Amino acid sequence: MLRFDDRVAIVTGAGHGLGRSHALLLAERGAKVVVNDLGGALDGTGASAGPAAEVVELITKNGGQAVANADNVATPEGAQAIVQAAVDTFGKIDIVVNNAGILRDRSFGKMTVEEFDAVLAVHVRGSYLVSRAAYPYMKEAGYGRVVNTSSPAGLFGNFGQANYSTAKMGLVGLTRTIGIEGARNGIKANAIAPVAWTRMTESLLPAEFEAKFTPERVSALVAYLVHDSCEVSGEVFTVGGGKVARVMVAEGPGWRSDDISPEAVADNWGAIMAEQPYVLTAADSMKAML
Ligand code: NAI
């Protein structure tokens, strides 16, 4: 059994849905958990200490160890306070699961700048700020696990979610770079793109999804990715309904010519669009241009 005894974890947005499920699973398996949740509505408005406190009560009742925190991940002070709660209460920080999120869906032509910024602030800025606050402790300890929460909507695009998909693809870049930079200090970062029945999706998914797409089925992958034994870093996985799959940012073999021109590009479009064989890293991408 993969256990987390002596590990300290932060799960953001853990008052509801996926985050709540991640926090319960990690605590059940021995981790000491900071249960963070601002406690607002789905669109990010409002705040309440209630949801985080309720999850902590449940963990404690089950014999686990947890502390509640209701700070906002999207402000530097809030992110710092979340990490401080881990250090003050449990003495260190080993695991960060950036899960907090909001929705402000609207079609691209109608979306306001405020709606765009608000969604990027929680998902991208929030994940960046909490990871940033935890990073010095992880570096010092020579150990860390970060999981960021992307979305199929970000990886593949989705109607009405220009803000959300921009944010969720942004998290792929953040994850991959933390993975590269963290390697020398034992820090691994990966991202999940989940599907689960939560308050965020219950009005969008068909009713029959509720029983199959449980948050617990996503948490199983999260627990693996934040365990000592996890060897991958900088990877992205779709996960939902019991299925897990690697998602690759891949570059096709392409076409090159010293006489490149707009017409030559048009003439070679088939080769440019080819998918196999592909490369997976910036270094290999550059090498293929030489
Ligand atoms: P949820 O609405 O149940 O949970 C999100 C939690 O984040 C809420 O408890 C909310 O209070 C908290 N939160 C929001 N803004 C915050 C802030 N500034 N600071 C701290 N906490 C904050 O939704 P769900 O579905 O559990 O979502 C969790 C994550 O998974 C989100 O990042 C979401 O975008 C992502 N996701 C969920 C999918 C699904 O199928 N449910 C699909 C793809 C991604």
CSV table of C-alpha atoms and ligand atoms in Angstrom, one decimal:
chain,number,residue,atom,x,y,z
A,1,MET,CA,0.0,0.0,0.0
A,2,LEU,CA,1.3,3.4,-0.9
A,3,ARG,CA,1.4,5.4,2.4
A,4,PHE,CA,2.3,9.0,3.3
A,5,ASP,CA,3.4,8.7,6.9
A,6,ASP,CA,5.7,11.6,7.9
A,7,ARG,CA,4.7,13.5,4.7
A,8,VAL,CA,3.0,16.9,4.9
A,9,ALA,CA,0.7,17.9,2.1
A,10,ILE,CA,-1.2,21.0,1.1
A,11,VAL,CA,-4.3,20.5,-1.0
A,12,THR,CA,-5.8,23.8,-2.2
A,13,GLY,CA,-9.5,24.1,-2.9
A,14,ALA,CA,-10.0,21.0,-0.7
A,15,GLY,CA,-13.4,22.1,0.8
A,16,HIS,CA,-15.4,20.5,-2.0
A,17,GLY,CA,-15.2,18.0,-4.9
A,18,LEU,CA,-11.8,16.8,-6.1
A,19,GLY,CA,-9.6,18.6,-3.6
A,20,ARG,CA,-11.8,17.2,-0.7
A,21,SER,CA,-11.3,13.7,-2.1
A,22,HIS,CA,-7.5,14.2,-2.5
A,23,ALA,CA,-7.2,15.5,1.1
A,24,LEU,CA,-9.3,12.6,2.6
A,25,LEU,CA,-7.2,10.0,0.7
A,26,LEU,CA,-3.8,11.4,1.6
A,27,ALA,CA,-4.9,11.8,5.3
A,28,GLU,CA,-6.3,8.3,5.4
A,29,ARG,CA,-2.9,7.1,4.2
A,30,GLY,CA,-1.0,8.9,6.9
A,31,ALA,CA,-0.2,12.3,5.5
A,32,LYS,CA,-0.6,15.5,7.6
A,33,VAL,CA,-2.8,17.7,5.5
A,34,VAL,CA,-3.4,21.5,5.2
A,35,VAL,CA,-6.9,21.7,3.9
A,36,ASN,CA,-7.1,25.0,2.1
A,37,ASP,CA,-10.4,26.4,0.7
A,38,LEU,CA,-11.5,30.0,0.3
A,39,GLY,CA,-15.1,28.7,0.5
A,40,GLY,CA,-16.7,30.9,-2.2
A,41,ALA,CA,-19.1,30.1,-5.0
A,42,LEU,CA,-18.3,28.4,-8.2
A,43,ASP,CA,-17.5,31.8,-9.9
A,44,GLY,CA,-15.1,32.7,-7.1
A,45,THR,CA,-17.3,35.2,-5.4
A,46,GLY,CA,-17.8,35.1,-1.6
A,47,ALA,CA,-15.8,33.4,1.1
A,48,SER,CA,-16.4,31.1,4.0
A,49,ALA,CA,-14.1,29.2,6.4
A,50,GLY,CA,-16.8,26.5,6.7
A,51,PRO,CA,-15.9,24.0,3.8
A,52,ALA,CA,-12.2,23.7,4.9
A,53,ALA,CA,-13.2,23.3,8.5
A,54,GLU,CA,-15.7,20.6,7.7
A,55,VAL,CA,-13.2,18.5,5.8
A,56,VAL,CA,-10.7,18.8,8.7
A,57,GLU,CA,-13.4,17.7,11.1
A,58,LEU,CA,-14.0,14.6,9.0
A,59,ILE,CA,-10.3,13.8,8.7
A,60,THR,CA,-9.8,14.2,12.5
A,61,LYS,CA,-12.9,12.1,13.2
A,62,ASN,CA,-11.4,9.3,11.1
A,63,GLY,CA,-8.1,9.5,13.1
A,64,GLY,CA,-6.1,11.6,10.6
A,65,GLN,CA,-4.2,14.8,11.1
A,66,ALA,CA,-5.2,18.0,9.3
A,67,VAL,CA,-5.4,21.8,9.7
A,68,ALA,CA,-7.9,24.1,8.0
A,69,ASN,CA,-6.9,27.2,6.1
A,70,ALA,CA,-9.3,29.6,4.3
A,71,ASP,CA,-6.7,31.9,2.5
A,72,ASN,CA,-6.9,32.9,-1.1
A,73,VAL,CA,-4.4,31.1,-3.4
A,74,ALA,CA,-4.4,33.9,-5.8
A,75,THR,CA,-2.6,36.5,-3.6
A,76,PRO,CA,1.0,36.3,-2.6
A,77,GLU,CA,0.0,36.8,1.1
A,78,GLY,CA,-2.6,34.1,0.9
A,79,ALA,CA,-0.3,31.6,-0.8
A,80,GLN,CA,2.5,32.3,1.8
A,81,ALA,CA,0.0,31.9,4.7
A,82,ILE,CA,-1.1,28.5,3.3
A,83,VAL,CA,2.5,27.2,3.3
A,84,GLN,CA,3.2,28.8,6.6
A,85,ALA,CA,0.2,26.9,8.1
A,86,ALA,CA,2.0,23.7,7.0
A,87,VAL,CA,5.3,24.7,8.4
A,88,ASP,CA,3.9,26.1,11.7
A,89,THR,CA,1.6,23.1,12.3
A,90,PHE,CA,3.5,20.2,10.9
A,91,GLY,CA,7.1,21.5,10.6
A,92,LYS,CA,7.6,21.1,6.8
A,93,ILE,CA,6.0,20.8,3.4
A,94,ASP,CA,6.5,17.8,1.1
A,95,ILE,CA,3.5,17.8,-1.2
A,96,VAL,CA,1.5,20.6,-2.9
A,97,VAL,CA,-1.6,19.7,-4.8
A,98,ASN,CA,-2.8,22.8,-6.6
A,99,ASN,CA,-6.5,22.1,-7.2
A,100,ALA,CA,-8.4,25.3,-6.4
A,101,GLY,CA,-10.4,26.6,-9.3
A,102,ILE,CA,-13.3,28.7,-10.4
A,103,LEU,CA,-15.4,29.1,-13.6
A,104,ARG,CA,-16.5,32.2,-15.5
A,105,ASP,CA,-17.7,30.6,-18.7
A,106,ARG,CA,-18.8,32.8,-21.6
A,107,SER,CA,-18.3,32.7,-25.4
A,108,PHE,CA,-15.1,34.3,-26.6
A,109,GLY,CA,-16.8,37.3,-28.2
A,110,LYS,CA,-18.7,38.2,-25.1
A,111,MET,CA,-16.2,37.4,-22.4
A,112,THR,CA,-15.1,40.4,-20.3
A,113,VAL,CA,-11.5,41.2,-19.4
A,114,GLU,CA,-12.5,40.8,-15.8
A,115,GLU,CA,-13.8,37.3,-16.4
A,116,PHE,CA,-10.6,36.4,-18.2
A,117,ASP,CA,-8.4,37.8,-15.5
A,118,ALA,CA,-10.4,36.3,-12.6
A,119,VAL,CA,-10.0,32.7,-13.9
A,120,LEU,CA,-6.3,33.1,-14.7
A,121,ALA,CA,-5.7,34.5,-11.3
A,122,VAL,CA,-7.0,31.5,-9.4
A,123,HIS,CA,-5.7,28.7,-11.6
A,124,VAL,CA,-2.4,30.0,-13.0
A,125,ARG,CA,-1.4,32.6,-10.5
A,126,GLY,CA,-2.7,30.5,-7.6
A,127,SER,CA,-0.8,27.4,-8.6
A,128,TYR,CA,2.3,29.5,-9.3
A,129,LEU,CA,2.1,31.4,-6.0
A,130,VAL,CA,1.5,28.3,-3.7
A,131,SER,CA,4.3,26.3,-5.5
A,132,ARG,CA,6.6,29.4,-5.2
A,133,ALA,CA,6.0,29.7,-1.5
A,134,ALA,CA,6.6,26.0,-0.9
A,135,TYR,CA,9.6,25.7,-3.3
A,136,PRO,CA,12.4,27.0,-0.9
A,137,TYR,CA,11.3,24.4,1.7
A,138,MET,CA,11.3,21.6,-0.8
A,139,LYS,CA,14.7,22.7,-2.2
A,140,GLU,CA,16.2,22.8,1.3
A,141,ALA,CA,14.8,19.3,2.0
A,142,GLY,CA,15.9,17.9,-1.4
A,143,TYR,CA,12.4,16.6,-1.8
A,144,GLY,CA,9.1,17.7,-3.2
A,145,ARG,CA,6.0,16.7,-5.1
A,146,VAL,CA,3.7,19.1,-7.0
A,147,VAL,CA,0.6,18.2,-8.8
A,148,ASN,CA,-1.2,20.9,-10.8
A,149,THR,CA,-4.7,20.6,-12.1
A,150,SER,CA,-5.1,21.1,-15.8
A,151,SER,CA,-8.2,20.1,-17.8
A,152,PRO,CA,-9.2,18.4,-21.0
A,153,ALA,CA,-10.8,21.8,-21.8
A,154,GLY,CA,-7.4,23.4,-21.7
A,155,LEU,CA,-5.5,20.7,-23.5
A,156,PHE,CA,-8.0,20.4,-26.3
A,157,GLY,CA,-10.0,23.6,-26.2
A,158,ASN,CA,-13.7,24.0,-25.3
A,159,PHE,CA,-16.5,26.3,-26.3
A,160,GLY,CA,-17.2,29.1,-23.8
A,161,GLN,CA,-14.0,28.6,-21.9
A,162,ALA,CA,-11.3,30.8,-23.5
A,163,ASN,CA,-10.3,32.0,-20.0
A,164,TYR,CA,-10.3,28.5,-18.4
A,165,SER,CA,-8.6,26.8,-21.3
A,166,THR,CA,-5.9,29.5,-21.4
A,167,ALA,CA,-5.3,29.0,-17.7
A,168,LYS,CA,-5.3,25.2,-17.9
A,169,MET,CA,-2.8,25.0,-20.7
A,170,GLY,CA,-0.7,27.6,-18.9
A,171,LEU,CA,-0.5,25.1,-16.1
A,172,VAL,CA,1.1,22.6,-18.4
A,173,GLY,CA,4.0,25.0,-19.1
A,174,LEU,CA,4.3,25.7,-15.4
A,175,THR,CA,4.4,22.0,-14.5
A,176,ARG,CA,6.9,21.1,-17.1
A,177,THR,CA,9.3,23.9,-16.1
A,178,ILE,CA,9.0,23.1,-12.4
A,179,GLY,CA,9.7,19.5,-13.4
A,180,ILE,CA,12.9,20.5,-15.2
A,181,GLU,CA,14.2,23.0,-12.6
A,182,GLY,CA,13.2,20.9,-9.6
A,183,ALA,CA,15.0,17.7,-10.9
A,184,ARG,CA,18.3,18.5,-9.2
A,185,ASN,CA,16.6,19.0,-5.8
A,186,GLY,CA,14.4,15.9,-5.9
A,187,ILE,CA,11.3,17.9,-6.7
A,188,LYS,CA,8.8,16.3,-9.2
A,189,ALA,CA,5.9,18.1,-10.8
A,190,ASN,CA,3.1,16.6,-12.8
A,191,ALA,CA,-0.3,17.7,-14.0
A,192,ILE,CA,-3.7,16.0,-14.2
A,193,ALA,CA,-6.5,16.8,-16.5
A,194,PRO,CA,-9.5,15.2,-14.7
A,195,VAL,CA,-13.1,14.5,-15.3
A,196,ALA,CA,-15.3,14.1,-12.2
A,197,TRP,CA,-18.8,14.7,-11.0
A,198,THR,CA,-18.5,17.8,-8.7
A,199,ARG,CA,-20.4,21.0,-8.2
A,200,MET,CA,-18.3,22.4,-11.2
A,201,THR,CA,-19.6,19.7,-13.6
A,202,GLU,CA,-22.9,18.4,-12.3
A,203,SER,CA,-24.9,20.7,-14.5
A,204,LEU,CA,-22.8,19.9,-17.6
A,205,LEU,CA,-22.3,16.1,-17.4
A,206,PRO,CA,-25.1,13.6,-18.1
A,207,ALA,CA,-26.7,12.2,-14.9
A,208,GLU,CA,-25.4,8.7,-15.5
A,209,PHE,CA,-21.8,10.0,-15.1
A,210,GLU,CA,-22.3,10.6,-11.3
A,211,ALA,CA,-21.6,7.0,-10.3
A,212,LYS,CA,-18.8,6.4,-12.7
A,213,PHE,CA,-16.9,9.7,-12.6
A,214,THR,CA,-16.3,9.9,-8.8
A,215,PRO,CA,-13.6,12.2,-7.4
A,216,GLU,CA,-12.1,9.2,-5.7
A,217,ARG,CA,-11.1,7.8,-9.1
A,218,VAL,CA,-9.1,10.9,-9.8
A,219,SER,CA,-7.5,11.0,-6.3
A,220,ALA,CA,-6.0,7.6,-6.9
A,221,LEU,CA,-3.7,9.0,-9.6
A,222,VAL,CA,-2.9,12.1,-7.6
A,223,ALA,CA,-1.8,10.0,-4.6
A,224,TYR,CA,0.5,8.0,-6.9
A,225,LEU,CA,2.0,11.1,-8.4
A,226,VAL,CA,2.8,12.7,-5.0
A,227,HIS,CA,4.2,9.4,-3.5
A,228,ASP,CA,7.9,8.9,-2.9
A,229,SER,CA,8.0,6.1,-5.4
A,230,CYS,CA,6.7,8.2,-8.3
A,231,GLU,CA,9.5,8.5,-10.9
A,232,VAL,CA,7.9,10.7,-13.6
A,233,SER,CA,8.1,14.5,-13.7
A,234,GLY,CA,6.8,17.1,-16.1
A,235,GLU,CA,4.1,14.8,-17.4
A,236,VAL,CA,0.4,15.4,-17.9
A,237,PHE,CA,-2.3,12.7,-17.5
A,238,THR,CA,-6.0,12.7,-18.3
A,239,VAL,CA,-7.9,10.8,-15.6
A,240,GLY,CA,-11.6,10.0,-15.0
A,241,GLY,CA,-14.0,7.2,-14.6
A,242,GLY,CA,-11.2,4.8,-13.7
A,243,LYS,CA,-9.1,5.6,-16.8
A,244,VAL,CA,-5.6,7.2,-16.8
A,245,ALA,CA,-3.7,8.2,-20.0
A,246,ARG,CA,-0.5,10.1,-20.7
A,247,VAL,CA,-1.0,13.3,-22.6
A,248,MET,CA,2.0,14.4,-24.8
A,249,VAL,CA,2.9,17.7,-26.2
A,250,ALA,CA,4.5,16.3,-29.3
A,251,GLU,CA,6.0,17.8,-32.4
A,252,GLY,CA,5.7,16.0,-35.7
A,253,PRO,CA,8.7,15.3,-38.1
A,254,GLY,CA,7.8,18.4,-40.1
A,255,TRP,CA,9.5,19.7,-43.3
A,256,ARG,CA,12.5,22.0,-43.7
A,257,SER,CA,14.1,23.8,-46.7
A,258,ASP,CA,16.8,26.5,-47.1
A,259,ASP,CA,14.4,28.0,-49.7
A,260,ILE,CA,11.4,28.3,-47.4
A,261,SER,CA,8.8,30.7,-48.7
A,262,PRO,CA,5.1,31.2,-48.2
A,263,GLU,CA,4.5,29.2,-51.4
A,264,ALA,CA,6.9,26.4,-50.4
A,265,VAL,CA,5.0,26.2,-47.0
A,266,ALA,CA,1.7,25.8,-48.9
A,267,ASP,CA,3.2,23.2,-51.2
A,268,ASN,CA,4.5,21.1,-48.3
A,269,TRP,CA,1.5,21.4,-46.0
A,270,GLY,CA,1.0,17.6,-45.9
A,271,ALA,CA,4.5,17.0,-44.5
A,272,ILE,CA,4.2,19.9,-42.1
A,273,MET,CA,1.0,18.3,-40.7
A,274,ALA,CA,2.4,14.8,-40.4
A,275,GLU,CA,2.3,13.3,-36.9
A,276,GLN,CA,4.9,10.5,-36.9
A,277,PRO,CA,7.6,10.2,-35.9
A,278,TYR,CA,7.3,12.9,-33.2
A,279,VAL,CA,9.7,14.5,-30.7
A,280,LEU,CA,8.8,15.4,-27.1
A,281,THR,CA,11.3,17.9,-25.8
A,282,ALA,CA,12.5,21.4,-26.7
A,283,ALA,CA,16.1,20.0,-27.2
A,284,ASP,CA,14.9,17.4,-29.7
A,285,SER,CA,12.7,20.0,-31.4
A,286,MET,CA,15.7,22.3,-31.9
A,287,LYS,CA,17.9,19.4,-33.0
A,288,ALA,CA,15.3,18.5,-35.7
A,289,MET,CA,15.6,22.1,-37.1
A,290,LEU,CA,19.4,21.9,-37.7
B,1,NAI,P1,-15.2,22.5,-7.0
B,1,NAI,O1,-15.8,23.8,-7.2
B,1,NAI,O2,-16.0,21.5,-6.2
B,1,NAI,O3,-13.8,22.7,-6.1
B,1,NAI,C1,-13.0,23.8,-6.3
B,1,NAI,C2,-12.6,24.4,-5.0
B,1,NAI,O4,-11.7,25.4,-5.1
B,1,NAI,C3,-13.9,24.9,-4.2
B,1,NAI,O5,-14.0,24.3,-3.0
B,1,NAI,C4,-13.5,26.4,-4.1
B,1,NAI,O6,-14.0,27.0,-2.9
B,1,NAI,C5,-12.0,26.4,-4.1
B,1,NAI,N1,-11.4,27.7,-4.5
B,1,NAI,C6,-11.8,28.5,-5.6
B,1,NAI,N2,-11.1,29.6,-5.6
B,1,NAI,C7,-10.2,29.5,-4.6
B,1,NAI,C8,-9.2,30.4,-4.1
B,1,NAI,N3,-8.9,31.5,-4.7
B,1,NAI,N4,-8.4,30.0,-3.1
B,1,NAI,C9,-8.7,28.8,-2.4
B,1,NAI,N5,-9.7,28.0,-2.8
B,1,NAI,C10,-10.4,28.3,-3.9
B,1,NAI,O7,-14.7,21.9,-8.4
B,1,NAI,P2,-13.9,20.6,-8.7
B,1,NAI,O8,-14.5,20.0,-9.9
B,1,NAI,O9,-13.6,19.8,-7.5
B,1,NAI,O10,-12.5,21.3,-9.3
B,1,NAI,C11,-11.2,21.1,-8.8
B,1,NAI,C12,-10.2,21.4,-9.8
B,1,NAI,O11,-10.3,20.4,-10.9
B,1,NAI,C13,-10.3,22.8,-10.5
B,1,NAI,O12,-9.1,23.3,-10.7
B,1,NAI,C14,-11.0,22.5,-11.7
B,1,NAI,O13,-10.8,23.5,-12.7
B,1,NAI,C15,-10.4,21.1,-12.1
B,1,NAI,N6,-11.1,20.3,-13.1
B,1,NAI,C16,-12.3,19.7,-12.7
B,1,NAI,C17,-13.0,18.9,-13.6
B,1,NAI,C18,-14.1,18.1,-13.3
B,1,NAI,O14,-14.6,17.3,-14.1
B,1,NAI,N7,-14.7,18.3,-12.1
B,1,NAI,C19,-12.5,18.9,-15.0
B,1,NAI,C20,-11.3,19.5,-15.3
B,1,NAI,C21,-10.6,20.2,-14.3
